Amino acid sequence: MTYLSLEFNDPKVGLSTLQENHEWFTNICRHCPGNLFIDQKLQPAWQNWLARHPDQQLRQAIARNPSLLPENIALLASDDDANIRSSIAGNQSTSSDLLQHLATDTSRNVRLGVAYHSNAPTEALMRLVTDNDLAIRSTVARHLNTSIEVLVNLAKDTDKRVRSYVAEHPNIPLEVLLQFLDDSDKLVRQAAAEHPKLPIDLLEELTNSPDYFLRSGVARNPSTSAELLIKLSYEEEVGIIDNVAKHPNTPIEVLVRLASCSYDVSAQ
């Protein structure tokens, strides 16, 4: 296996050598562990040969290799095989322009790969806002590169899961967050009540809400003060008390009192 690894990195192995001994090198590659093609820094000759290889599995084997030259990434991004294009969409060296292009791919897995890409540009994510696939929209709603404009659009999504992810996003505008407090879905309301952007006076107001899920969200909100947690610790709802017991701001004397209660808050 060391010999094979050295071959991939050997600058003395030129493209002509690979082409003249096509079957021999192909046989070597077919017996290599797939991770070698991703982990090894492939010399240009190996890249050029494998990116144009008639064997789909070998082309796909290198598609996630971050050492690929831009021209080979572009070539594989236009491959007829959707699995290869999907791998390129997940390659950390794929350019922003190419990710924008792949965001319009006919394959759902390719578009999903773009949505998961940590460096996906705002423009690419914007193209996926109206995607028919729930997993893609949900991934965009969680992406840290998602712009405020995109979040505002996703806040209107018909699926409650997408809205709940938007409600958890660190960049969500406060005005959208406030709208989510009146959302038709209980988990969206709870996610909004948990967001640390909510002002303290509003958290205090929500503590008195008849809505269990809003109060539960306050009990999980990292900004909730010790004073409010003390108030919530006298709740009759065990689920809320459980959240209070797990909160880092809950005073020790409250934890001692809760531990002595007849109900088992850890069972929730």
Short mmCIF file of N, CA and C in Angstrom, two decimals, residues 148-265:
data_model
loop_
_atom_site.label_atom_id
_atom_site.label_comp_id
_atom_site.label_asym_id
_atom_site.label_seq_id
_atom_site.Cartn_x
_atom_site.Cartn_y
_atom_site.Cartn_z
N ILE A 148 -29.69 37.14 5.55
CA ILE A 148 -30.93 37.57 6.19
C ILE A 148 -32.08 37.54 5.19
N GLU A 149 -31.80 37.95 3.95
CA GLU A 149 -32.84 37.94 2.91
C GLU A 149 -33.38 36.53 2.70
N VAL A 150 -32.48 35.56 2.66
CA VAL A 150 -32.90 34.17 2.46
C VAL A 150 -33.68 33.66 3.67
N LEU A 151 -33.22 34.02 4.87
CA LEU A 151 -33.92 33.60 6.08
C LEU A 151 -35.34 34.16 6.13
N VAL A 152 -35.50 35.40 5.70
CA VAL A 152 -36.82 36.03 5.68
C VAL A 152 -37.75 35.25 4.75
N ASN A 153 -37.21 34.82 3.60
CA ASN A 153 -38.01 34.04 2.65
C ASN A 153 -38.36 32.67 3.22
N LEU A 154 -37.39 32.03 3.85
CA LEU A 154 -37.62 30.70 4.41
C LEU A 154 -38.56 30.75 5.61
N ALA A 155 -38.65 31.90 6.26
CA ALA A 155 -39.56 32.04 7.40
C ALA A 155 -41.02 31.87 6.97
N LYS A 156 -41.28 31.99 5.67
CA LYS A 156 -42.64 31.84 5.14
C LYS A 156 -42.88 30.44 4.61
N ASP A 157 -41.90 29.55 4.79
CA ASP A 157 -42.02 28.20 4.25
C ASP A 157 -43.25 27.50 4.82
N THR A 158 -43.87 26.67 4.00
CA THR A 158 -45.09 25.97 4.43
C THR A 158 -44.77 24.81 5.38
N ASP A 159 -43.51 24.37 5.40
CA ASP A 159 -43.15 23.25 6.26
C ASP A 159 -42.67 23.76 7.62
N LYS A 160 -43.23 23.23 8.68
CA LYS A 160 -42.90 23.69 10.03
C LYS A 160 -41.45 23.41 10.40
N ARG A 161 -40.86 22.33 9.83
CA ARG A 161 -39.47 22.01 10.16
C ARG A 161 -38.52 23.07 9.64
N VAL A 162 -38.79 23.55 8.44
CA VAL A 162 -37.95 24.62 7.88
C VAL A 162 -38.06 25.86 8.74
N ARG A 163 -39.27 26.22 9.11
CA ARG A 163 -39.48 27.42 9.94
C ARG A 163 -38.79 27.28 11.30
N SER A 164 -38.81 26.06 11.86
CA SER A 164 -38.16 25.88 13.16
C SER A 164 -36.65 26.04 13.05
N TYR A 165 -36.07 25.61 11.94
CA TYR A 165 -34.63 25.79 11.74
C TYR A 165 -34.29 27.27 11.58
N VAL A 166 -35.17 27.99 10.88
CA VAL A 166 -34.97 29.43 10.73
C VAL A 166 -35.04 30.10 12.11
N ALA A 167 -35.98 29.66 12.94
CA ALA A 167 -36.15 30.24 14.27
C ALA A 167 -34.91 30.02 15.14
N GLU A 168 -34.11 29.01 14.83
CA GLU A 168 -32.90 28.71 15.61
C GLU A 168 -31.66 29.40 15.04
N HIS A 169 -31.77 29.97 13.84
CA HIS A 169 -30.58 30.51 13.17
C HIS A 169 -30.03 31.74 13.92
N PRO A 170 -28.72 31.80 14.10
CA PRO A 170 -28.14 32.93 14.85
C PRO A 170 -28.31 34.28 14.17
N ASN A 171 -28.54 34.29 12.85
CA ASN A 171 -28.66 35.56 12.12
C ASN A 171 -30.09 35.98 11.86
N ILE A 172 -31.04 35.29 12.45
CA ILE A 172 -32.44 35.63 12.19
C ILE A 172 -32.75 37.04 12.71
N PRO A 173 -33.42 37.87 11.92
CA PRO A 173 -33.78 39.21 12.39
C PRO A 173 -34.78 39.12 13.55
N LEU A 174 -34.69 40.04 14.47
CA LEU A 174 -35.56 40.02 15.64
C LEU A 174 -37.02 40.11 15.24
N GLU A 175 -37.34 40.90 14.20
CA GLU A 175 -38.74 41.04 13.82
C GLU A 175 -39.34 39.72 13.33
N VAL A 176 -38.53 38.90 12.66
CA VAL A 176 -38.99 37.58 12.22
C VAL A 176 -39.16 36.67 13.43
N LEU A 177 -38.23 36.77 14.36
CA LEU A 177 -38.29 35.96 15.57
C LEU A 177 -39.57 36.25 16.35
N LEU A 178 -39.93 37.52 16.43
CA LEU A 178 -41.16 37.91 17.14
C LEU A 178 -42.40 37.35 16.46
N GLN A 179 -42.37 37.30 15.14
CA GLN A 179 -43.50 36.72 14.39
C GLN A 179 -43.64 35.23 14.69
N PHE A 180 -42.51 34.55 14.85
CA PHE A 180 -42.53 33.12 15.13
C PHE A 180 -43.15 32.79 16.49
N LEU A 181 -43.16 33.75 17.39
CA LEU A 181 -43.77 33.51 18.70
C LEU A 181 -45.27 33.28 18.58
N ASP A 182 -45.85 33.68 17.44
CA ASP A 182 -47.28 33.46 17.18
C ASP A 182 -47.50 32.43 16.09
N ASP A 183 -46.46 31.65 15.77
CA ASP A 183 -46.57 30.67 14.69
C ASP A 183 -47.63 29.62 15.02
N SER A 184 -48.22 29.04 13.99
CA SER A 184 -49.25 28.03 14.18
C SER A 184 -48.69 26.72 14.74
N ASP A 185 -47.38 26.50 14.59
CA ASP A 185 -46.79 25.26 15.08
C ASP A 185 -46.14 25.46 16.44
N LYS A 186 -46.38 24.55 17.34
CA LYS A 186 -45.89 24.68 18.72
C LYS A 186 -44.36 24.62 18.80
N LEU A 187 -43.72 23.77 17.98
CA LEU A 187 -42.26 23.64 18.07
C LEU A 187 -41.54 24.86 17.48
N VAL A 188 -42.19 25.51 16.52
CA VAL A 188 -41.63 26.76 15.98
C VAL A 188 -41.69 27.84 17.06
N ARG A 189 -42.80 27.90 17.76
CA ARG A 189 -42.94 28.89 18.84
C ARG A 189 -41.90 28.62 19.94
N GLN A 190 -41.72 27.36 20.27
CA GLN A 190 -40.74 27.03 21.31
C GLN A 190 -39.33 27.39 20.87
N ALA A 191 -39.00 27.09 19.61
CA ALA A 191 -37.66 27.42 19.10
C ALA A 191 -37.42 28.92 19.15
N ALA A 192 -38.46 29.69 18.82
CA ALA A 192 -38.33 31.15 18.86
C ALA A 192 -38.12 31.64 20.29
N ALA A 193 -38.84 31.04 21.23
CA ALA A 193 -38.71 31.45 22.63
C ALA A 193 -37.35 31.08 23.21
N GLU A 194 -36.67 30.13 22.60
CA GLU A 194 -35.34 29.71 23.06
C GLU A 194 -34.23 30.61 22.54
N HIS A 195 -34.52 31.44 21.56
CA HIS A 195 -33.45 32.20 20.89
C HIS A 195 -32.86 33.27 21.82
N PRO A 196 -31.53 33.31 21.92
CA PRO A 196 -30.88 34.28 22.82
C PRO A 196 -31.03 35.74 22.41
N LYS A 197 -31.56 35.98 21.19
CA LYS A 197 -31.76 37.36 20.76
C LYS A 197 -32.94 38.03 21.45
N LEU A 198 -33.82 37.25 22.02
CA LEU A 198 -35.01 37.84 22.64
C LEU A 198 -34.59 38.72 23.82
N PRO A 199 -35.16 39.91 23.91
CA PRO A 199 -34.82 40.82 25.03
C PRO A 199 -35.33 40.26 26.36
N ILE A 200 -34.69 40.65 27.43
CA ILE A 200 -35.01 40.15 28.76
C ILE A 200 -36.46 40.46 29.16
N ASP A 201 -36.93 41.67 28.82
CA ASP A 201 -38.30 42.03 29.22
C ASP A 201 -39.33 41.16 28.51
N LEU A 202 -39.02 40.74 27.29
CA LEU A 202 -39.94 39.86 26.57
C LEU A 202 -39.92 38.46 27.17
N LEU A 203 -38.75 38.00 27.59
CA LEU A 203 -38.66 36.69 28.25
C LEU A 203 -39.51 36.68 29.52
N GLU A 204 -39.47 37.79 30.22
CA GLU A 204 -40.29 37.90 31.44
C GLU A 204 -41.77 37.82 31.10
N GLU A 205 -42.14 38.48 30.01
CA GLU A 205 -43.54 38.44 29.57
C GLU A 205 -43.96 37.02 29.17
N LEU A 206 -43.08 36.32 28.47
CA LEU A 206 -43.39 34.97 28.00
C LEU A 206 -43.48 33.98 29.15
N THR A 207 -42.81 34.29 30.24
CA THR A 207 -42.87 33.42 31.42
C THR A 207 -44.30 33.32 31.96
N ASN A 208 -45.10 34.37 31.72
CA ASN A 208 -46.48 34.40 32.17
C ASN A 208 -47.47 33.94 31.10
N SER A 209 -46.96 33.49 29.95
CA SER A 209 -47.83 33.08 28.86
C SER A 209 -48.58 31.79 29.20
N PRO A 210 -49.82 31.67 28.76
CA PRO A 210 -50.56 30.40 28.97
C PRO A 210 -50.05 29.29 28.05
N ASP A 211 -49.22 29.65 27.07
CA ASP A 211 -48.70 28.69 26.11
C ASP A 211 -47.53 27.91 26.73
N TYR A 212 -47.73 26.63 26.92
CA TYR A 212 -46.69 25.77 27.51
C TYR A 212 -45.39 25.84 26.72
N PHE A 213 -45.46 25.85 25.40
CA PHE A 213 -44.27 25.78 24.57
C PHE A 213 -43.46 27.08 24.61
N LEU A 214 -44.14 28.20 24.82
CA LEU A 214 -43.41 29.45 24.99
C LEU A 214 -42.69 29.47 26.33
N ARG A 215 -43.35 29.01 27.36
CA ARG A 215 -42.71 28.96 28.68
C ARG A 215 -41.56 27.96 28.69
N SER A 216 -41.77 26.85 28.01
CA SER A 216 -40.71 25.84 27.92
C SER A 216 -39.49 26.39 27.19
N GLY A 217 -39.75 27.20 26.13
CA GLY A 217 -38.64 27.82 25.41
C GLY A 217 -37.86 28.78 26.27
N VAL A 218 -38.57 29.54 27.10
CA VAL A 218 -37.90 30.47 28.02
C VAL A 218 -37.01 29.70 28.99
N ALA A 219 -37.50 28.57 29.46
CA ALA A 219 -36.74 27.76 30.41
C ALA A 219 -35.47 27.18 29.79
N ARG A 220 -35.42 27.14 28.46
CA ARG A 220 -34.24 26.63 27.75
C ARG A 220 -33.39 27.76 27.16
N ASN A 221 -33.89 28.98 27.21
CA ASN A 221 -33.19 30.10 26.61
C ASN A 221 -31.91 30.43 27.40
N PRO A 222 -30.74 30.48 26.75
CA PRO A 222 -29.49 30.75 27.47
C PRO A 222 -29.44 32.12 28.13
N SER A 223 -30.31 33.04 27.69
CA SER A 223 -30.32 34.39 28.27
C SER A 223 -31.26 34.52 29.46
N THR A 224 -32.00 33.48 29.77
CA THR A 224 -32.96 33.56 30.86
C THR A 224 -32.22 33.74 32.20
N SER A 225 -32.68 34.72 32.95
CA SER A 225 -32.01 35.06 34.21
C SER A 225 -32.35 34.06 35.31
N ALA A 226 -31.56 34.11 36.38
CA ALA A 226 -31.80 33.26 37.54
C ALA A 226 -33.16 33.57 38.16
N GLU A 227 -33.53 34.85 38.14
CA GLU A 227 -34.81 35.26 38.73
C GLU A 227 -35.98 34.59 38.01
N LEU A 228 -35.94 34.58 36.67
CA LEU A 228 -37.02 33.96 35.91
C LEU A 228 -37.01 32.44 36.07
N LEU A 229 -35.83 31.87 36.18
CA LEU A 229 -35.72 30.43 36.37
C LEU A 229 -36.30 30.01 37.72
N ILE A 230 -36.10 30.84 38.72
CA ILE A 230 -36.69 30.56 40.03
C ILE A 230 -38.21 30.53 39.92
N LYS A 231 -38.75 31.49 39.19
CA LYS A 231 -40.20 31.56 39.00
C LYS A 231 -40.70 30.31 38.26
N LEU A 232 -39.98 29.92 37.21
CA LEU A 232 -40.38 28.76 36.42
C LEU A 232 -40.21 27.45 37.19
N SER A 233 -39.38 27.47 38.21
CA SER A 233 -39.14 26.24 38.98
C SER A 233 -40.36 25.82 39.79
N TYR A 234 -41.34 26.73 39.92
CA TYR A 234 -42.57 26.41 40.65
C TYR A 234 -43.69 25.98 39.71
N GLU A 235 -43.34 25.76 38.44
CA GLU A 235 -44.30 25.28 37.46
C GLU A 235 -44.87 23.92 37.88
N GLU A 236 -46.06 23.63 37.37
CA GLU A 236 -46.63 22.31 37.58
C GLU A 236 -46.24 21.36 36.45
N GLU A 237 -45.80 21.93 35.33
CA GLU A 237 -45.41 21.11 34.18
C GLU A 237 -44.00 20.55 34.41
N VAL A 238 -43.91 19.22 34.46
CA VAL A 238 -42.63 18.57 34.73
C VAL A 238 -41.61 18.85 33.64
N GLY A 239 -42.07 18.97 32.40
CA GLY A 239 -41.15 19.24 31.29
C GLY A 239 -40.43 20.56 31.45
N ILE A 240 -41.14 21.58 31.92
CA ILE A 240 -40.54 22.89 32.14
C ILE A 240 -39.58 22.84 33.33
N ILE A 241 -39.99 22.16 34.38
CA ILE A 241 -39.11 22.02 35.54
C ILE A 241 -37.82 21.30 35.16
N ASP A 242 -37.94 20.32 34.29
CA ASP A 242 -36.76 19.60 33.79
C ASP A 242 -35.80 20.55 33.09
N ASN A 243 -36.36 21.44 32.27
CA ASN A 243 -35.52 22.43 31.57
C ASN A 243 -34.85 23.38 32.56
N VAL A 244 -35.57 23.75 33.58
CA VAL A 244 -35.01 24.63 34.62
C VAL A 244 -33.84 23.93 35.32
N ALA A 245 -34.03 22.66 35.61
CA ALA A 245 -32.99 21.90 36.32
C ALA A 245 -31.72 21.76 35.48
N LYS A 246 -31.87 21.78 34.16
CA LYS A 246 -30.72 21.63 33.27
C LYS A 246 -30.07 22.97 32.91
N HIS A 247 -30.71 24.07 33.27
CA HIS A 247 -30.22 25.38 32.85
C HIS A 247 -28.99 25.79 33.69
N PRO A 248 -27.93 26.28 33.04
CA PRO A 248 -26.72 26.66 33.79
C PRO A 248 -26.90 27.85 34.71
N ASN A 249 -27.95 28.66 34.48
CA ASN A 249 -28.17 29.83 35.33
C ASN A 249 -29.04 29.55 36.55
N THR A 250 -29.52 28.34 36.67
CA THR A 250 -30.39 28.02 37.80
C THR A 250 -29.58 27.99 39.10
N PRO A 251 -30.01 28.75 40.12
CA PRO A 251 -29.28 28.79 41.39
C PRO A 251 -29.21 27.41 42.05
N ILE A 252 -28.16 27.17 42.78
CA ILE A 252 -27.93 25.88 43.42
C ILE A 252 -29.05 25.54 44.40
N GLU A 253 -29.57 26.55 45.12
CA GLU A 253 -30.61 26.28 46.10
C GLU A 253 -31.90 25.78 45.43
N VAL A 254 -32.12 26.24 44.18
CA VAL A 254 -33.28 25.76 43.42
C VAL A 254 -33.08 24.30 43.03
N LEU A 255 -31.87 23.97 42.61
CA LEU A 255 -31.56 22.59 42.24
C LEU A 255 -31.72 21.66 43.44
N VAL A 256 -31.32 22.12 44.61
CA VAL A 256 -31.46 21.30 45.82
C VAL A 256 -32.93 21.06 46.11
N ARG A 257 -33.73 22.12 45.97
CA ARG A 257 -35.17 21.98 46.23
C ARG A 257 -35.82 21.03 45.23
N LEU A 258 -35.46 21.19 43.95
CA LEU A 258 -36.04 20.33 42.93
C LEU A 258 -35.63 18.87 43.12
N ALA A 259 -34.41 18.66 43.58
CA ALA A 259 -33.93 17.29 43.79
C ALA A 259 -34.68 16.58 44.90
N SER A 260 -35.26 17.37 45.80
CA SER A 260 -35.97 16.78 46.93
C SER A 260 -37.46 16.59 46.66
N CYS A 261 -37.90 17.04 45.47
CA CYS A 261 -39.32 16.92 45.13
C CYS A 261 -39.69 15.47 44.83
N SER A 262 -40.98 15.19 44.89
CA SER A 262 -41.45 13.81 44.72
C SER A 262 -41.35 13.34 43.28
N TYR A 263 -41.38 14.28 42.30
CA TYR A 263 -41.29 13.87 40.90
C TYR A 263 -39.83 13.78 40.49
N ASP A 264 -39.59 12.98 39.47
CA ASP A 264 -38.24 12.74 38.98
C ASP A 264 -38.03 13.56 37.71
N VAL A 265 -37.38 14.72 37.83
CA VAL A 265 -37.21 15.58 36.65
C VAL A 265 -36.29 14.96 35.63
#
